[in-house]
Short mmCIF file of C-alpha atoms in Angstrom, two decimals:
data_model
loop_
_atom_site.label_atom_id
_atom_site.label_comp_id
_atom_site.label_asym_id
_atom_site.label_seq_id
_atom_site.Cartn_x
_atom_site.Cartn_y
_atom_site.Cartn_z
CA UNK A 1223 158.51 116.89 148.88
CA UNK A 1224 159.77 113.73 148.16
CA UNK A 1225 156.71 111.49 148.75
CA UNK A 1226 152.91 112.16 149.81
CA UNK A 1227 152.75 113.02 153.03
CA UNK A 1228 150.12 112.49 155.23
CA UNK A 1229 148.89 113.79 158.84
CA UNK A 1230 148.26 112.87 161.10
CA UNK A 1231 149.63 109.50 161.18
CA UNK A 1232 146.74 108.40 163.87
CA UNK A 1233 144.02 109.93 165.09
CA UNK A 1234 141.79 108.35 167.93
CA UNK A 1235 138.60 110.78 168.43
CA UNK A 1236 135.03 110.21 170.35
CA UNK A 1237 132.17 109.72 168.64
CA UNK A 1238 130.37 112.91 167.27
CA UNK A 1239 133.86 115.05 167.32
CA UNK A 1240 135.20 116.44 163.44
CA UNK A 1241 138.29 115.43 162.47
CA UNK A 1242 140.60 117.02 159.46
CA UNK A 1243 142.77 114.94 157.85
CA UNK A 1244 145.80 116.07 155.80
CA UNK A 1245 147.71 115.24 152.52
CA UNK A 1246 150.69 117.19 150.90
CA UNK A 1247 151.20 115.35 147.50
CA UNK A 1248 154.59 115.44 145.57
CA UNK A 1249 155.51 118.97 144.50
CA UNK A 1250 153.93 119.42 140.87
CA UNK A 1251 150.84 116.88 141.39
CA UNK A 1252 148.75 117.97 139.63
CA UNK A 1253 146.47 115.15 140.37
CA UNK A 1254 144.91 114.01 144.05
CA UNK A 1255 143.05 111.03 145.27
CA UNK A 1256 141.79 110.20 148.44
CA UNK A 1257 140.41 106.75 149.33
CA UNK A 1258 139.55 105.01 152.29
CA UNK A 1259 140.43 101.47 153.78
CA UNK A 1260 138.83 99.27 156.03
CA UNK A 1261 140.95 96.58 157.89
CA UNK A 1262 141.44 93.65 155.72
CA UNK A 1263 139.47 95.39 152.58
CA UNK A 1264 140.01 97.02 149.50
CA UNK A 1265 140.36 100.55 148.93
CA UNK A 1266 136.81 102.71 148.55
CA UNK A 1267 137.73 105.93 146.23
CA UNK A 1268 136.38 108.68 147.94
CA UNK A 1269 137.22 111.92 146.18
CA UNK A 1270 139.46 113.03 143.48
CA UNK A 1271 140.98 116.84 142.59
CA UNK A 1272 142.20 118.08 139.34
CA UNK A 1273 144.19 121.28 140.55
CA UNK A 1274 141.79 122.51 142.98
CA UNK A 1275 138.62 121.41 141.56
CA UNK A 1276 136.80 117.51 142.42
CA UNK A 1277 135.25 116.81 139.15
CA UNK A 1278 133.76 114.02 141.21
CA UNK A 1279 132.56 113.58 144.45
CA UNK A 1280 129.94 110.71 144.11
CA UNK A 1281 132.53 108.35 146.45
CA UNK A 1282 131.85 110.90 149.37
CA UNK A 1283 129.62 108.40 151.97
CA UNK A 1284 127.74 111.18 153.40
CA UNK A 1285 127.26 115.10 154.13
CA UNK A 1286 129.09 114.41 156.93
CA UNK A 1287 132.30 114.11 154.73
CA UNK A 1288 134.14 117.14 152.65
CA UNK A 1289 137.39 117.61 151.37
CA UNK A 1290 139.03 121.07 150.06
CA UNK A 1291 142.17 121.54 148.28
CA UNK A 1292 144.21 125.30 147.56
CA UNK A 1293 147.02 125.85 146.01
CA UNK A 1294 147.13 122.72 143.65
CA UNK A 1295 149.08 121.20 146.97
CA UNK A 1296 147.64 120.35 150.23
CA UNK A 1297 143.95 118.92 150.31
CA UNK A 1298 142.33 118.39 153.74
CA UNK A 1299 139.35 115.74 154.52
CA UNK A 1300 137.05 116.94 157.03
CA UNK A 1301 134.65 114.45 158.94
CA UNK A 1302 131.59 115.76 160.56
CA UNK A 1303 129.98 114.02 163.55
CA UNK A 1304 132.29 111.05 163.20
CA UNK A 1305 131.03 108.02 163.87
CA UNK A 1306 132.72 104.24 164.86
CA UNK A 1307 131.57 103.01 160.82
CA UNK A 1308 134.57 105.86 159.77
CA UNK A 1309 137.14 104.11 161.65
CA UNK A 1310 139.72 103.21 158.84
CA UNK A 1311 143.01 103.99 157.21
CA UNK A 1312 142.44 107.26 155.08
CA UNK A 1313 144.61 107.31 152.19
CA UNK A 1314 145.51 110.09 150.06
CA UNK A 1315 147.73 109.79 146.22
CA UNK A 1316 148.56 112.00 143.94
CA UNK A 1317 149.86 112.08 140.11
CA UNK A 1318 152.00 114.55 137.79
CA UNK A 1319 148.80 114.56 135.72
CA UNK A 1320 145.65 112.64 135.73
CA UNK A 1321 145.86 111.18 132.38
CA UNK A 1322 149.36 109.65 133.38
CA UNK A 1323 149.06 106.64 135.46
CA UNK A 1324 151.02 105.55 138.66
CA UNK A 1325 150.16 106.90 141.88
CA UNK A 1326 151.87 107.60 144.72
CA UNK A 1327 150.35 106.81 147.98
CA UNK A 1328 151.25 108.46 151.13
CA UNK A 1329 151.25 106.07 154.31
CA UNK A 1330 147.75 107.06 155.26
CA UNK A 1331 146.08 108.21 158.74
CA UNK A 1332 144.40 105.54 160.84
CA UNK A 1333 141.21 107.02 162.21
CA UNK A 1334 139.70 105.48 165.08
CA UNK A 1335 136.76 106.69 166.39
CA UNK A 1336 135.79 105.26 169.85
CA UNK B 207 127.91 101.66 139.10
CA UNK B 208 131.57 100.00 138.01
CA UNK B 209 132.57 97.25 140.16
CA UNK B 210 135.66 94.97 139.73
CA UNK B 211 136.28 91.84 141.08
CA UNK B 212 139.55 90.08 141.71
CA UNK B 213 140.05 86.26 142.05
CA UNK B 214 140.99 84.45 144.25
CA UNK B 215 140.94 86.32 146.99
CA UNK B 216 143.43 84.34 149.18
CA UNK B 217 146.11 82.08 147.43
CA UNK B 218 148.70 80.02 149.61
CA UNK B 219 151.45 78.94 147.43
CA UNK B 220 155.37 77.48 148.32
CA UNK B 221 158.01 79.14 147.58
CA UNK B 222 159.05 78.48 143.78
CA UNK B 223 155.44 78.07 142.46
CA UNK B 224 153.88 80.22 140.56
CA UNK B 225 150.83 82.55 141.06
CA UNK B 226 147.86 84.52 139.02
CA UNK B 227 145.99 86.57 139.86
CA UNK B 228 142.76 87.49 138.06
CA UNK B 229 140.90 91.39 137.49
CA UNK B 230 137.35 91.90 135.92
CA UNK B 231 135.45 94.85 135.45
CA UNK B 232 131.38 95.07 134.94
CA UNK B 233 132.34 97.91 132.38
CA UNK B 234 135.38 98.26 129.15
CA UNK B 235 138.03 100.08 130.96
CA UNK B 236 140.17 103.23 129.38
CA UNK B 237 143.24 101.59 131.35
CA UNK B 238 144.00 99.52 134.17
CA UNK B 239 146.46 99.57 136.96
CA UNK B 240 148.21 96.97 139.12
CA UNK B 241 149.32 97.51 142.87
CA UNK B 242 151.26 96.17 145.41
CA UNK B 243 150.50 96.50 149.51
CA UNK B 244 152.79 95.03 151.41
CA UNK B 245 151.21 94.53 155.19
CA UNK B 246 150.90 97.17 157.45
CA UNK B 247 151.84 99.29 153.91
CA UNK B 248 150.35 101.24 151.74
CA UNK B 249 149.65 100.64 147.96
CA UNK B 250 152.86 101.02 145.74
CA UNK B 251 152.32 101.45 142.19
CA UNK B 252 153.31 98.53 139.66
CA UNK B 253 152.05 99.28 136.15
CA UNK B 254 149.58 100.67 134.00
CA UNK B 255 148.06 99.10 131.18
CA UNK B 256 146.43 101.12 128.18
CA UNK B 257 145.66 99.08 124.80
CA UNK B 258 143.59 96.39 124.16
CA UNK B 259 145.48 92.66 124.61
CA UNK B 260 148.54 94.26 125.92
CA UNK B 261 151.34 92.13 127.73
CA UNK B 262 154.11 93.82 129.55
CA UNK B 263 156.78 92.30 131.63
CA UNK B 264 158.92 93.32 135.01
CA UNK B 265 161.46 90.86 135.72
CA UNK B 266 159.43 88.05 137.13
CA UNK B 267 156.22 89.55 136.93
CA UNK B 268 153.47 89.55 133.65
CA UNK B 269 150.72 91.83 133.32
CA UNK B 270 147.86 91.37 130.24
CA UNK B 271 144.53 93.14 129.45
CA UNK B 272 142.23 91.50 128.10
CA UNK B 273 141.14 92.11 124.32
CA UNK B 274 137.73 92.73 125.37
CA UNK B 275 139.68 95.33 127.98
CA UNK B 276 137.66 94.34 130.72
CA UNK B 277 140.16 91.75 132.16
CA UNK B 278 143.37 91.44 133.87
CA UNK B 279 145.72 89.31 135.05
CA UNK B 280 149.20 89.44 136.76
CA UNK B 281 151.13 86.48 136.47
CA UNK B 282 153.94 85.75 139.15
CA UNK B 283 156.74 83.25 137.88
CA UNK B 284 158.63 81.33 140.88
CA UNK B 285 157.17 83.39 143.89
CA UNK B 286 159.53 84.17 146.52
CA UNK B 287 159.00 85.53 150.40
CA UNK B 288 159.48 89.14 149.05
CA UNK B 289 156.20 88.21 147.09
CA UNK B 290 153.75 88.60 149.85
CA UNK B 291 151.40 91.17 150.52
CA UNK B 292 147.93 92.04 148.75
CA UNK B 293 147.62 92.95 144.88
CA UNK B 294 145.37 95.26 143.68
CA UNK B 295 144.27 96.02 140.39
CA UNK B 296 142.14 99.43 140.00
CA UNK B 297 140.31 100.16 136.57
CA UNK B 298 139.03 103.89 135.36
CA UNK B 299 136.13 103.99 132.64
CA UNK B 300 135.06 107.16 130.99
CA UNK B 301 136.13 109.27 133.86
CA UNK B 302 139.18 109.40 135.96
CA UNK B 303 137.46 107.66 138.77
CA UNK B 304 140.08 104.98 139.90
CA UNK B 305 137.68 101.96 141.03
CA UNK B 306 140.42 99.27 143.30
CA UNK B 307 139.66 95.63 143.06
CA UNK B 308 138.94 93.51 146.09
CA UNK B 309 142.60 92.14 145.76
CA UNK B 310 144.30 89.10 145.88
CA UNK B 311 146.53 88.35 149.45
CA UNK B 312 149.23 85.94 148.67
CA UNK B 313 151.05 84.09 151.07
CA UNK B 314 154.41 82.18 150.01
CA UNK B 315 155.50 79.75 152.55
CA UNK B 316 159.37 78.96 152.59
#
């Protein structure tokens, strides 16, 4: 596609449900980031894939949080047992490679958890 | 673990003056990058920065890293209203582990 693309756009959900969160990166990313913002913070790097593998996953806050990714394309964020701390705007980027820089962001999905 | 700091954090200036904002890492960074988030918005993607005491220019914008490549700074000549939103710097060291800066949020009053 054109951009990232992210869904859903919101997401309200009580306390204790799972939630999976969505990104489609730009056709031919090879590259895929996912961070998370709280309102009026910076951005806390959660996860990253290279193709489908996450060299990384030390920015994951808990067991309760997983992400996946097939294909080299779409990469899903799963929350377990969500609770009101994960309320934030999920953000997900991807790159043609990961040595090049420049990522583009998709608009996010605001989780709220109530 | 890596931590980078941006300062100020909040920076008020009138239209026409100028503004800087400044990036520094607790470790030598590979590269750094520079972002823009406009509010409500999402990050947009300004530059990237890759050798040691580097200057590069857009239009009204300047971006170094340091020599020591463990600073930044962005430099904003004349600000104007289009200016406003939060910039971000984000640093990577050893891995490609993207670490975002607390950010700057300017504010250009007309």
């Amino acid at each position: 596609g054109a951009g990232v693309s992210q869904s859903p756009s919101n997401k309200v959900t009580e306390k204790g449900k799972d939630v999976e969160l969505r990104c489609d990166p730009i056709s031919g990313h090879t590259a895929l980031y996912w961070y998370r913002q709280r309102l009026g913070q910076g951005l806390e790097f959660l996860i990253y894939f290279q193709g489908n593998s996450a060299p990384d996953k030390s920015g994951l806050p808990s067991d309760r949080f997983s992400a996946e990714r097939t294909g080299e394309s779409v990469s899903t964020l799963t929350i377990q047992r969500t609770q009101q701390e994960d309320s934030a705007v999920y953000l997900c980027a991807s790159s043609l490679d990961i040595r090049v820089g420049g990522y583009t962001f998709g608009s996010g999905t605001r989780l709220t958890v109530v | 673990g890596q931590q980078v700091m941006q300062i100020p954090q909040y920076q008020h200036v009138q239209e026409g003056e100028d503004f800087t904002t400044y990036c520094n890492s607790s470790t030598t960074l590979s590269n750094i990058q520079w972002y823009k988030q406009r509010p409500g918005g999402h990050p947009v993607f300004l530059i990237q920065l890759v050798k040691s005491g580097e200057v590069k220019k857009q239009k009204r914008l300047t971006f170094q890293f340091g020599e020591a490549k463990k600073n930044s700074s962005l430099h904003i000549t004349a600000t104007q209203t289009t200016d406003v939103g939060t910039y971000f710097c984000a640093g990577v060291s050893g891995t490609y582990k993207y670490i975002f800066g607390t950010g700057t949020r300017l504010k250009v009053l007309a």
